[in-house]
């Protein structure tokens, strides 16, 4: 029986798919592309907007992920639909790790790199920066293999689903490492604003969870064994003595272990455990990336309009992501502070709140997360490399088999298609 994806993971967006194809080999993927006027790859469906929408979906779920260690243990190649959780299980057996993970391990690698999905850490690039090779079926049904350093490689990694069907990825890996995390409660806004750089540098990966209320909130500090021990307090916030959920007050059983106990990188870097669904899915997310030097001013700008959005929030999160050279990465040549919002699932009210946020952040060169909710149009125009990406797409997909309304409007600014 054909399973047709009907909604995204959060059920906040309804796909328009009439059919879904499940090829069981890369050759079959190539055949489908040759025969299809339009085809859209779906990953794990975790994006919150129409980026993965289309008429006919293609899922790689029937292909084996077949992970292979390469380069004397410095790389792993794997089926692109592999989730980071599945990848971590394989890497454990070889005592290897990837450099970072998003807040949950359930997302597919292809979908994550397509949207420049990221974790946190001043020195950690987004997840796409670990990609050193791609196999991608282009619009003419050819399997194109590229590796880092090839012409246009930097344009292909954060691909927004626009260039083809990614069948296999190769990622940089490193020896496994241990991480411990501790949560600090009660950080005051004035302490955060005065010490923002210091707070975000407290560990390998740092998140500040906030409800944009009277106090800034809690700081989640993830440290590797090479960092110092966890102090009892930081900037007036005190170390929690029991596990926390990112949304204060919720049961912490699906959150990863805290309290400063060291464990595997993959059991600490995400906030949510692999074995659990991270929440009930009744949420919408938005996120805006801006140069880190504007961080405190951008937070102050949002504090001045918090009455426009805070009532719709489940929780917000501040993270940092290191600069890279990937053309459509929001971190392209800039270290960012990334300001995330987990909303209640009320799309209309959220859209209105997001417009206020976009306005408040506009002086700070903010760029939206590609996979989350934003209202701005022709975001591609804000990217220095858009024209090169457009030429790359002309070569990879001249007949626009992989296009959809979201792509044309959000990236290329065309108003020909509706339904964004
Ligand atoms: C609970 C939750 C937590 C999240 N946490 C984070 C976080 O910590 N950090 C962060 O940055 N983001 C986060 N996100 C956002 C999420 O990582 C992105 O939306 C990501 O794109 C999801 O991957 P996916 O596989 O579900 O992609 P999908 O939503 O299925 O697809 C996204 C895009 O990738 C394309 N695509 C997918 N597979 C392929 C393929 N094989 N070939 C070509 N194109 C393909 C699709 O066509 C589409 O354009 C979170 C989302 C949720 C729901």
CSV table of C-alpha atoms and ligand atoms in Angstrom, one decimal, residues 9 40-48 51-52 60 80 102-104 107-108 110-112 114-118 159-161 164-166 278 283 285 287 319 369 371-372, ligand 1:
chain,number,residue,atom,x,y,z
A,9,UNK,CA,5.6,15.9,11.8
A,40,UNK,CA,9.7,16.2,-4.4
A,41,UNK,CA,11.9,14.3,-2.0
A,42,UNK,CA,10.6,14.1,1.5
A,43,UNK,CA,12.9,13.4,4.5
A,44,UNK,CA,11.5,12.9,7.9
A,45,UNK,CA,8.9,15.7,7.4
A,46,UNK,CA,10.1,17.9,10.3
A,47,UNK,CA,10.1,21.2,8.5
A,48,UNK,CA,7.3,23.7,9.4
A,51,UNK,CA,9.6,23.6,1.6
A,52,UNK,CA,9.0,19.8,1.1
A,60,UNK,CA,14.0,6.9,0.1
A,80,UNK,CA,20.9,10.3,2.7
A,102,UNK,CA,20.4,19.2,16.4
A,103,UNK,CA,18.0,19.3,19.3
A,104,UNK,CA,16.6,15.9,18.4
A,107,UNK,CA,15.6,14.0,11.5
A,108,UNK,CA,17.1,12.7,8.2
A,110,UNK,CA,19.4,14.9,3.7
A,111,UNK,CA,16.6,17.0,5.1
A,112,UNK,CA,18.9,18.5,7.8
A,114,UNK,CA,19.1,20.9,2.9
A,115,UNK,CA,18.0,23.5,5.5
A,116,UNK,CA,21.3,24.1,7.3
A,117,UNK,CA,20.0,22.6,10.4
A,118,UNK,CA,22.3,23.2,13.4
A,159,UNK,CA,20.4,22.5,-1.4
A,160,UNK,CA,16.8,23.3,-0.2
A,161,UNK,CA,15.7,20.3,-2.2
A,164,UNK,CA,18.0,16.9,-7.2
A,165,UNK,CA,17.4,13.8,-5.1
A,166,UNK,CA,20.3,13.3,-2.7
A,278,UNK,CA,10.4,14.9,21.7
A,283,UNK,CA,3.9,23.1,18.0
A,285,UNK,CA,8.8,26.7,15.1
A,287,UNK,CA,14.2,30.8,14.1
A,319,UNK,CA,22.1,29.2,20.3
A,369,UNK,CA,15.8,29.2,9.3
A,371,UNK,CA,12.8,24.8,7.5
A,372,UNK,CA,10.8,26.9,9.9
B,1,LIG,C1,10.9,18.9,17.0
B,1,LIG,C2,11.8,19.5,16.0
B,1,LIG,C3,13.1,19.9,16.4
B,1,LIG,C4,13.9,20.6,15.6
B,1,LIG,N1,15.2,21.0,16.0
B,1,LIG,C5,16.0,21.6,15.2
B,1,LIG,C6,17.3,22.0,15.7
B,1,LIG,O1,17.7,21.7,16.8
B,1,LIG,N2,18.1,22.8,14.8
B,1,LIG,C7,17.6,23.1,13.6
B,1,LIG,O2,18.4,23.8,12.9
B,1,LIG,N3,16.5,22.7,13.1
B,1,LIG,C8,15.6,21.9,13.9
B,1,LIG,N4,14.4,21.5,13.4
B,1,LIG,C9,14.1,21.7,12.0
B,1,LIG,C10,14.5,20.5,11.1
B,1,LIG,O3,15.8,20.1,11.5
B,1,LIG,C11,14.5,20.9,9.6
B,1,LIG,O4,13.3,21.3,9.3
B,1,LIG,C12,15.0,19.8,8.8
B,1,LIG,O5,15.0,20.2,7.4
B,1,LIG,C13,14.2,18.5,9.0
B,1,LIG,O6,14.7,17.5,8.2
B,1,LIG,P1,13.7,16.5,7.5
B,1,LIG,O7,14.4,15.3,7.1
B,1,LIG,O8,12.5,16.3,8.3
B,1,LIG,O9,13.3,17.3,6.2
B,1,LIG,P2,12.0,17.6,5.4
B,1,LIG,O10,11.1,18.5,6.2
B,1,LIG,O11,11.3,16.3,5.1
B,1,LIG,O12,12.5,18.2,4.1
B,1,LIG,C14,13.2,19.4,4.1
B,1,LIG,C15,13.8,19.7,2.7
B,1,LIG,O13,14.8,18.7,2.4
B,1,LIG,C16,14.5,18.2,1.2
B,1,LIG,N5,14.9,16.8,1.2
B,1,LIG,C17,14.7,15.8,2.1
B,1,LIG,N6,15.3,14.7,1.7
B,1,LIG,C18,15.9,14.9,0.5
B,1,LIG,C19,16.7,14.1,-0.4
B,1,LIG,N7,16.9,12.9,-0.1
B,1,LIG,N8,17.1,14.7,-1.5
B,1,LIG,C20,16.8,16.0,-1.8
B,1,LIG,N9,16.1,16.8,-1.0
B,1,LIG,C21,15.7,16.2,0.2
B,1,LIG,C22,13.0,18.3,1.0
B,1,LIG,O14,12.6,18.2,-0.4
B,1,LIG,C23,12.8,19.7,1.6
B,1,LIG,O15,13.2,20.6,0.6
B,1,LIG,C24,13.6,20.8,14.2
B,1,LIG,C25,12.3,20.4,13.8
B,1,LIG,C26,11.4,19.8,14.7
B,1,LIG,C27,10.1,19.3,14.2
